[in-house]
Amino acid sequence: MLSRIFLRLGASCGLVGMALGVYMAASHDHVLAPVHAHVNLIGWVGMFLAGLFYAQRPDAAGGKLARAHLAFTVAGLLILAPGLAGVLLGYPFGELMAALGSILTIAAMALFVVVVFRSEANPVLPSDHRPAHHG
Ligand code: HEM
Ligand code: HEM
């Protein structure tokens, strides 16, 4: 479930990030490149990787830390991306939002570090991929 949410959000961020990339390319206005970079890298790459990790390690996906990782990641990017845009476009709210978004995003990463370190070393394989028992 957690895995599915991360995968869906990651793919969606990829679409949003690329749409911004196409817009920048078409308009020849690259001022929002860092927003595009972080929606793609924290959103598409980071969230999708987290989704793949949780799909592979269901033992890690059930706990409170993993749910907090999801919540902090989503809140972080939702605040960081417009904050960064605000900084780049010179709006007064930008810096405060970017700072808050940064703190949430790095806190999410710290939670993920704990989740990864705590997770079982051996991934749980789907039943049809388990080695057959002979005898
Ligand atoms: C349809 C797909 C995409 C288009 C049209 C696109 C377009 C662009 C454009 C126009 C820039 C600004 C370049 C500049 O000003 O130097 C840019 C920067 C960037 N893009 Fe994309 N992009 C796409 C997909 C992606 C994806 C999938 C990722 C990452 C997974 C990505 C990562 C970046 C990064 C990190 C930068 C900043 C590079 C820098 O400032 O040095 N882009 N992109
Ligand atoms: C707490 C999380 C993060 C914060 C607060 C942050 C902040 C920043 C800032 C302030 C810049 C400079 C932007 C500018 O020149 O205007 C930057 C550039 C960049 N960051 Fe991040 N970053 C974070 C996470 C990441 C992650 C996880 C990745 C990659 C997986 C990444 C990749 C990049 C890249 C490729 C650039 C150069 C892109 C460009 O200048 O357009 N960042 N970041």
PDB file of C-alpha atoms and ligand atoms in Angstrom:
ATOM      1  CA  MET A   1       0.000   0.000   0.000  1.00  0.00           C
ATOM      2  CA  LEU A   2       2.723   2.463   1.031  1.00  0.00           C
ATOM      3  CA  SER A   3       4.746   1.249  -1.921  1.00  0.00           C
ATOM      4  CA  ARG A   4       1.836   1.849  -4.264  1.00  0.00           C
ATOM      5  CA  ILE A   5       1.350   5.418  -3.005  1.00  0.00           C
ATOM      6  CA  PHE A   6       5.047   6.222  -3.476  1.00  0.00           C
ATOM      7  CA  LEU A   7       5.060   4.705  -6.987  1.00  0.00           C
ATOM      8  CA  ARG A   8       1.930   6.613  -8.025  1.00  0.00           C
ATOM      9  CA  LEU A   9       3.178   9.908  -6.600  1.00  0.00           C
ATOM     10  CA  GLY A  10       6.607   9.362  -8.165  1.00  0.00           C
ATOM     11  CA  ALA A  11       5.220   8.722 -11.637  1.00  0.00           C
ATOM     12  CA  SER A  12       2.872  11.714 -11.290  1.00  0.00           C
ATOM     13  CA  CYS A  13       5.776  13.972 -10.257  1.00  0.00           C
ATOM     14  CA  GLY A  14       7.617  12.761 -13.371  1.00  0.00           C
ATOM     15  CA  LEU A  15       4.738  13.947 -15.525  1.00  0.00           C
ATOM     16  CA  VAL A  16       4.526  17.325 -13.755  1.00  0.00           C
ATOM     17  CA  GLY A  17       8.322  17.767 -13.802  1.00  0.00           C
ATOM     18  CA  MET A  18       8.605  16.925 -17.498  1.00  0.00           C
ATOM     19  CA  ALA A  19       5.662  19.197 -18.347  1.00  0.00           C
ATOM     20  CA  LEU A  20       7.576  22.031 -16.685  1.00  0.00           C
ATOM     21  CA  GLY A  21      10.671  20.980 -18.673  1.00  0.00           C
ATOM     22  CA  VAL A  22       8.779  21.112 -21.958  1.00  0.00           C
ATOM     23  CA  TYR A  23       7.305  24.474 -20.986  1.00  0.00           C
ATOM     24  CA  MET A  24      10.781  25.842 -20.180  1.00  0.00           C
ATOM     25  CA  ALA A  25      12.204  24.527 -23.435  1.00  0.00           C
ATOM     26  CA  ALA A  26       9.305  25.925 -25.488  1.00  0.00           C
ATOM     27  CA  SER A  27       9.312  29.336 -23.817  1.00  0.00           C
ATOM     28  CA  HIS A  28      13.127  29.624 -23.679  1.00  0.00           C
ATOM     29  CA  ASP A  29      12.616  30.694 -20.076  1.00  0.00           C
ATOM     30  CA  HIS A  30      14.740  28.458 -17.828  1.00  0.00           C
ATOM     31  CA  VAL A  31      14.352  30.454 -14.640  1.00  0.00           C
ATOM     32  CA  LEU A  32      12.393  27.645 -12.993  1.00  0.00           C
ATOM     33  CA  ALA A  33      15.002  24.982 -13.844  1.00  0.00           C
ATOM     34  CA  PRO A  34      15.756  24.241 -10.169  1.00  0.00           C
ATOM     35  CA  VAL A  35      12.023  23.646  -9.533  1.00  0.00           C
ATOM     36  CA  HIS A  36      11.921  21.292 -12.527  1.00  0.00           C
ATOM     37  CA  ALA A  37      15.114  19.581 -11.281  1.00  0.00           C
ATOM     38  CA  HIS A  38      13.735  18.962  -7.775  1.00  0.00           C
ATOM     39  CA  VAL A  39      10.241  17.874  -8.809  1.00  0.00           C
ATOM     40  CA  ASN A  40      11.948  15.340 -11.087  1.00  0.00           C
ATOM     41  CA  LEU A  41      14.694  14.278  -8.673  1.00  0.00           C
ATOM     42  CA  ILE A  42      12.964  14.330  -5.278  1.00  0.00           C
ATOM     43  CA  GLY A  43       9.549  13.535  -6.783  1.00  0.00           C
ATOM     44  CA  TRP A  44       9.963  11.206  -9.731  1.00  0.00           C
ATOM     45  CA  VAL A  45      13.340   9.612  -8.947  1.00  0.00           C
ATOM     46  CA  GLY A  46      13.239   9.723  -5.138  1.00  0.00           C
ATOM     47  CA  MET A  47       9.609   8.729  -4.605  1.00  0.00           C
ATOM     48  CA  PHE A  48       9.670   6.043  -7.274  1.00  0.00           C
ATOM     49  CA  LEU A  49      12.843   4.543  -5.783  1.00  0.00           C
ATOM     50  CA  ALA A  50      11.207   4.575  -2.345  1.00  0.00           C
ATOM     51  CA  GLY A  51       8.184   2.811  -3.884  1.00  0.00           C
ATOM     52  CA  LEU A  52      10.414   0.120  -5.390  1.00  0.00           C
ATOM     53  CA  PHE A  53      12.226  -0.275  -2.073  1.00  0.00           C
ATOM     54  CA  TYR A  54       8.973  -0.718  -0.111  1.00  0.00           C
ATOM     55  CA  ALA A  55       7.650  -3.155  -2.732  1.00  0.00           C
ATOM     56  CA  GLN A  56      10.785  -5.246  -2.272  1.00  0.00           C
ATOM     57  CA  ARG A  57      10.824  -4.984   1.538  1.00  0.00           C
ATOM     58  CA  PRO A  58       7.226  -5.325   2.769  1.00  0.00           C
ATOM     59  CA  ASP A  59       8.573  -5.750   6.312  1.00  0.00           C
ATOM     60  CA  ALA A  60       9.760  -2.142   6.179  1.00  0.00           C
ATOM     61  CA  ALA A  61       6.534  -0.732   4.692  1.00  0.00           C
ATOM     62  CA  GLY A  62       4.166  -1.436   7.589  1.00  0.00           C
ATOM     63  CA  GLY A  63       5.586   0.711  10.363  1.00  0.00           C
ATOM     64  CA  LYS A  64       5.037   4.225  11.659  1.00  0.00           C
ATOM     65  CA  LEU A  65       8.464   5.353  10.485  1.00  0.00           C
ATOM     66  CA  ALA A  66       7.635   4.421   6.912  1.00  0.00           C
ATOM     67  CA  ARG A  67       4.318   6.295   7.093  1.00  0.00           C
ATOM     68  CA  ALA A  68       6.129   9.311   8.531  1.00  0.00           C
ATOM     69  CA  HIS A  69       8.653   9.024   5.670  1.00  0.00           C
ATOM     70  CA  LEU A  70       5.793   9.271   3.174  1.00  0.00           C
ATOM     71  CA  ALA A  71       4.089  12.168   4.975  1.00  0.00           C
ATOM     72  CA  PHE A  72       7.312  14.182   5.349  1.00  0.00           C
ATOM     73  CA  THR A  73       8.345  13.523   1.733  1.00  0.00           C
ATOM     74  CA  VAL A  74       5.007  14.699   0.336  1.00  0.00           C
ATOM     75  CA  ALA A  75       4.694  17.717   2.643  1.00  0.00           C
ATOM     76  CA  GLY A  76       8.339  18.599   2.002  1.00  0.00           C
ATOM     77  CA  LEU A  77       8.090  18.652  -1.787  1.00  0.00           C
ATOM     78  CA  LEU A  78       4.691  20.395  -1.723  1.00  0.00           C
ATOM     79  CA  ILE A  79       6.305  23.220   0.274  1.00  0.00           C
ATOM     80  CA  LEU A  80       9.837  23.145  -1.204  1.00  0.00           C
ATOM     81  CA  ALA A  81       8.791  23.343  -4.883  1.00  0.00           C
ATOM     82  CA  PRO A  82       6.614  26.486  -4.620  1.00  0.00           C
ATOM     83  CA  GLY A  83       9.097  27.944  -2.115  1.00  0.00           C
ATOM     84  CA  LEU A  84      11.951  27.496  -4.564  1.00  0.00           C
ATOM     85  CA  ALA A  85       9.784  29.002  -7.317  1.00  0.00           C
ATOM     86  CA  GLY A  86       9.038  31.921  -4.984  1.00  0.00           C
ATOM     87  CA  VAL A  87      12.763  32.506  -4.376  1.00  0.00           C
ATOM     88  CA  LEU A  88      13.543  32.353  -8.111  1.00  0.00           C
ATOM     89  CA  LEU A  89      10.691  34.696  -9.033  1.00  0.00           C
ATOM     90  CA  GLY A  90      11.422  37.078  -6.165  1.00  0.00           C
ATOM     91  CA  TYR A  91       8.325  36.592  -4.040  1.00  0.00           C
ATOM     92  CA  PRO A  92       8.706  37.386  -0.329  1.00  0.00           C
ATOM     93  CA  PHE A  93       7.208  34.054   0.851  1.00  0.00           C
ATOM     94  CA  GLY A  94       9.834  32.066  -1.051  1.00  0.00           C
ATOM     95  CA  GLU A  95      12.672  31.831   1.418  1.00  0.00           C
ATOM     96  CA  LEU A  96      10.581  30.832   4.408  1.00  0.00           C
ATOM     97  CA  MET A  97       8.749  28.155   2.416  1.00  0.00           C
ATOM     98  CA  ALA A  98      11.979  26.869   0.862  1.00  0.00           C
ATOM     99  CA  ALA A  99      13.548  26.651   4.326  1.00  0.00           C
ATOM    100  CA  LEU A 100      10.553  24.803   5.770  1.00  0.00           C
ATOM    101  CA  GLY A 101      10.353  22.503   2.749  1.00  0.00           C
ATOM    102  CA  SER A 102      14.085  21.752   3.043  1.00  0.00           C
ATOM    103  CA  ILE A 103      13.765  20.813   6.703  1.00  0.00           C
ATOM    104  CA  LEU A 104      10.812  18.497   6.012  1.00  0.00           C
ATOM    105  CA  THR A 105      12.570  16.937   3.013  1.00  0.00           C
ATOM    106  CA  ILE A 106      15.810  16.227   4.835  1.00  0.00           C
ATOM    107  CA  ALA A 107      13.845  14.952   7.841  1.00  0.00           C
ATOM    108  CA  ALA A 108      12.041  12.556   5.462  1.00  0.00           C
ATOM    109  CA  MET A 109      15.412  11.348   4.197  1.00  0.00           C
ATOM    110  CA  ALA A 110      16.648  10.829   7.766  1.00  0.00           C
ATOM    111  CA  LEU A 111      13.532   8.738   8.497  1.00  0.00           C
ATOM    112  CA  PHE A 112      14.178   6.730   5.336  1.00  0.00           C
ATOM    113  CA  VAL A 113      17.776   6.082   6.455  1.00  0.00           C
ATOM    114  CA  VAL A 114      16.444   4.556   9.689  1.00  0.00           C
ATOM    115  CA  VAL A 115      13.857   2.501   7.756  1.00  0.00           C
ATOM    116  CA  VAL A 116      16.518   1.188   5.343  1.00  0.00           C
ATOM    117  CA  PHE A 117      18.957   0.317   8.135  1.00  0.00           C
ATOM    118  CA  ARG A 118      16.253  -1.471  10.137  1.00  0.00           C
ATOM    119  CA  SER A 119      14.825  -3.470   7.247  1.00  0.00           C
ATOM    120  CA  GLU A 120      15.487  -7.168   6.798  1.00  0.00           C
ATOM    121  CA  ALA A 121      18.590  -8.013   4.819  1.00  0.00           C
ATOM    122  CA  ASN A 122      16.805 -10.609   2.689  1.00  0.00           C
ATOM    123  CA  PRO A 123      13.994  -9.368   0.491  1.00  0.00           C
ATOM    124  CA  VAL A 124      10.736 -11.281   0.656  1.00  0.00           C
ATOM    125  CA  LEU A 125      10.293 -12.869  -2.756  1.00  0.00           C
ATOM    126  CA  PRO A 126       6.860 -13.310  -4.349  1.00  0.00           C
ATOM    127  CA  SER A 127       5.757 -16.923  -3.789  1.00  0.00           C
ATOM    128  CA  ASP A 128       6.131 -18.018  -7.415  1.00  0.00           C
ATOM    129  CA  HIS A 129       9.738 -16.843  -7.478  1.00  0.00           C
ATOM    130  CA  ARG A 130      10.725 -18.774  -4.372  1.00  0.00           C
ATOM    131  CA  PRO A 131      13.225 -21.524  -5.002  1.00  0.00           C
ATOM    132  CA  ALA A 132      11.432 -24.874  -5.177  1.00  0.00           C
ATOM    133  CA  HIS A 133      11.987 -27.248  -2.247  1.00  0.00           C
ATOM    134  CA  HIS A 134      13.211 -30.648  -3.329  1.00  0.00           C
ATOM    135  CA  GLY A 135      12.408 -33.560  -1.022  1.00  0.00           C
TER     136      GLY A 135
HETATM  137  C1  HEM B   1      10.296  15.978 -21.188  1.00  0.00           C
HETATM  138  C2  HEM B   1      11.360  15.863 -20.448  1.00  0.00           C
HETATM  139  C3  HEM B   1      12.258  17.024 -20.052  1.00  0.00           C
HETATM  140  C4  HEM B   1      12.452  18.251 -20.625  1.00  0.00           C
HETATM  141  C5  HEM B   1      11.798  18.826 -21.869  1.00  0.00           C
HETATM  142  C6  HEM B   1      13.443  18.952 -19.816  1.00  0.00           C
HETATM  143  C7  HEM B   1      13.883  20.244 -20.055  1.00  0.00           C
HETATM  144  C8  HEM B   1      14.809  20.915 -19.291  1.00  0.00           C
HETATM  145  C9  HEM B   1      15.254  22.282 -19.512  1.00  0.00           C
HETATM  146  C10 HEM B   1      14.784  23.175 -20.658  1.00  0.00           C
HETATM  147  C11 HEM B   1      16.145  22.581 -18.554  1.00  0.00           C
HETATM  148  C12 HEM B   1      16.888  23.902 -18.356  1.00  0.00           C
HETATM  149  C13 HEM B   1      18.293  23.745 -18.890  1.00  0.00           C
HETATM  150  C14 HEM B   1      19.153  24.933 -18.581  1.00  0.00           C
HETATM  151  O1  HEM B   1      18.636  26.032 -18.345  1.00  0.00           O
HETATM  152  O2  HEM B   1      20.381  24.773 -18.560  1.00  0.00           O
HETATM  153  C15 HEM B   1      16.283  21.418 -17.700  1.00  0.00           C
HETATM  154  C16 HEM B   1      17.109  21.339 -16.602  1.00  0.00           C
HETATM  155  C17 HEM B   1      17.217  20.222 -15.790  1.00  0.00           C
HETATM  156  N1  HEM B   1      16.522  19.032 -15.920  1.00  0.00           N
HETATM  157 FE1  HEM B   1      15.187  18.604 -17.345  1.00  0.00          FE
HETATM  158  N2  HEM B   1      13.827  18.138 -18.787  1.00  0.00           N
HETATM  159  C18 HEM B   1      13.131  16.956 -18.889  1.00  0.00           C
HETATM  160  C19 HEM B   1      13.206  15.873 -18.039  1.00  0.00           C
HETATM  161  C20 HEM B   1      14.026  15.781 -16.935  1.00  0.00           C
HETATM  162  C21 HEM B   1      14.089  14.643 -16.035  1.00  0.00           C
HETATM  163  C22 HEM B   1      13.265  13.364 -16.180  1.00  0.00           C
HETATM  164  C23 HEM B   1      15.020  14.941 -15.081  1.00  0.00           C
HETATM  165  C24 HEM B   1      15.496  14.174 -13.899  1.00  0.00           C
HETATM  166  C25 HEM B   1      15.133  12.940 -13.589  1.00  0.00           C
HETATM  167  C26 HEM B   1      15.535  16.274 -15.394  1.00  0.00           C
HETATM  168  C27 HEM B   1      16.497  16.934 -14.667  1.00  0.00           C
HETATM  169  C28 HEM B   1      16.931  18.200 -14.908  1.00  0.00           C
HETATM  170  C29 HEM B   1      17.928  18.884 -14.086  1.00  0.00           C
HETATM  171  C30 HEM B   1      18.623  18.306 -12.869  1.00  0.00           C
HETATM  172  C31 HEM B   1      18.090  20.145 -14.615  1.00  0.00           C
HETATM  173  C32 HEM B   1      18.974  21.255 -14.101  1.00  0.00           C
HETATM  174  C33 HEM B   1      20.313  21.155 -14.773  1.00  0.00           C
HETATM  175  C34 HEM B   1      21.197  22.312 -14.382  1.00  0.00           C
HETATM  176  O3  HEM B   1      20.678  23.372 -13.968  1.00  0.00           O
HETATM  177  O4  HEM B   1      22.398  22.158 -14.508  1.00  0.00           O
HETATM  178  N3  HEM B   1      14.900  16.747 -16.512  1.00  0.00           N
HETATM  179  N4  HEM B   1      15.456  20.419 -18.169  1.00  0.00           N
HETATM  180  C1  HEM B   2      16.334  18.984   1.212  1.00  0.00           C
HETATM  181  C2  HEM B   2      16.420  18.743  -0.083  1.00  0.00           C
HETATM  182  C3  HEM B   2      17.074  19.675  -1.066  1.00  0.00           C
HETATM  183  C4  HEM B   2      17.246  21.026  -1.025  1.00  0.00           C
HETATM  184  C5  HEM B   2      16.797  22.006   0.037  1.00  0.00           C
HETATM  185  C6  HEM B   2      17.936  21.401  -2.239  1.00  0.00           C
HETATM  186  C7  HEM B   2      18.298  22.709  -2.565  1.00  0.00           C
HETATM  187  C8  HEM B   2      18.948  23.080  -3.705  1.00  0.00           C
HETATM  188  C9  HEM B   2      19.328  24.430  -4.043  1.00  0.00           C
HETATM  189  C10 HEM B   2      19.052  25.671  -3.188  1.00  0.00           C
HETATM  190  C11 HEM B   2      19.933  24.391  -5.258  1.00  0.00           C
HETATM  191  C12 HEM B   2      20.483  25.582  -6.043  1.00  0.00           C
HETATM  192  C13 HEM B   2      19.406  26.075  -6.959  1.00  0.00           C
HETATM  193  C14 HEM B   2      19.830  27.309  -7.718  1.00  0.00           C
HETATM  194  O1  HEM B   2      20.937  27.329  -8.232  1.00  0.00           O
HETATM  195  O2  HEM B   2      19.010  28.238  -7.802  1.00  0.00           O
HETATM  196  C15 HEM B   2      19.957  23.023  -5.689  1.00  0.00           C
HETATM  197  C16 HEM B   2      20.438  22.583  -6.896  1.00  0.00           C
HETATM  198  C17 HEM B   2      20.381  21.270  -7.330  1.00  0.00           C
HETATM  199  N1  HEM B   2      19.924  20.192  -6.615  1.00  0.00           N
HETATM  200 FE1  HEM B   2      19.025  20.261  -4.842  1.00  0.00          FE
HETATM  201  N2  HEM B   2      18.166  20.291  -2.991  1.00  0.00           N
HETATM  202  C18 HEM B   2      17.669  19.208  -2.305  1.00  0.00           C
HETATM  203  C19 HEM B   2      17.691  17.904  -2.700  1.00  0.00           C
HETATM  204  C20 HEM B   2      18.190  17.449  -3.896  1.00  0.00           C
HETATM  205  C21 HEM B   2      18.193  16.066  -4.323  1.00  0.00           C
HETATM  206  C22 HEM B   2      17.645  14.903  -3.473  1.00  0.00           C
HETATM  207  C23 HEM B   2      18.745  16.029  -5.556  1.00  0.00           C
HETATM  208  C24 HEM B   2      18.986  14.859  -6.481  1.00  0.00           C
HETATM  209  C25 HEM B   2      18.542  13.628  -6.289  1.00  0.00           C
HETATM  210  C26 HEM B   2      19.091  17.395  -5.917  1.00  0.00           C
HETATM  211  C27 HEM B   2      19.663  17.790  -7.101  1.00  0.00           C
HETATM  212  C28 HEM B   2      20.015  19.077  -7.426  1.00  0.00           C
HETATM  213  C29 HEM B   2      20.542  19.462  -8.717  1.00  0.00           C
HETATM  214  C30 HEM B   2      20.803  18.526  -9.900  1.00  0.00           C
HETATM  215  C31 HEM B   2      20.781  20.839  -8.660  1.00  0.00           C
HETATM  216  C32 HEM B   2      21.281  21.748  -9.784  1.00  0.00           C
HETATM  217  C33 HEM B   2      20.019  22.104 -10.542  1.00  0.00           C
HETATM  218  C34 HEM B   2      19.882  23.505 -10.964  1.00  0.00           C
HETATM  219  O3  HEM B   2      20.691  24.350 -10.543  1.00  0.00           O
HETATM  220  O4  HEM B   2      18.921  23.797 -11.699  1.00  0.00           O
HETATM  221  N3  HEM B   2      18.734  18.229  -4.882  1.00  0.00           N
HETATM  222  N4  HEM B   2      19.340  22.239  -4.721  1.00  0.00           N
END
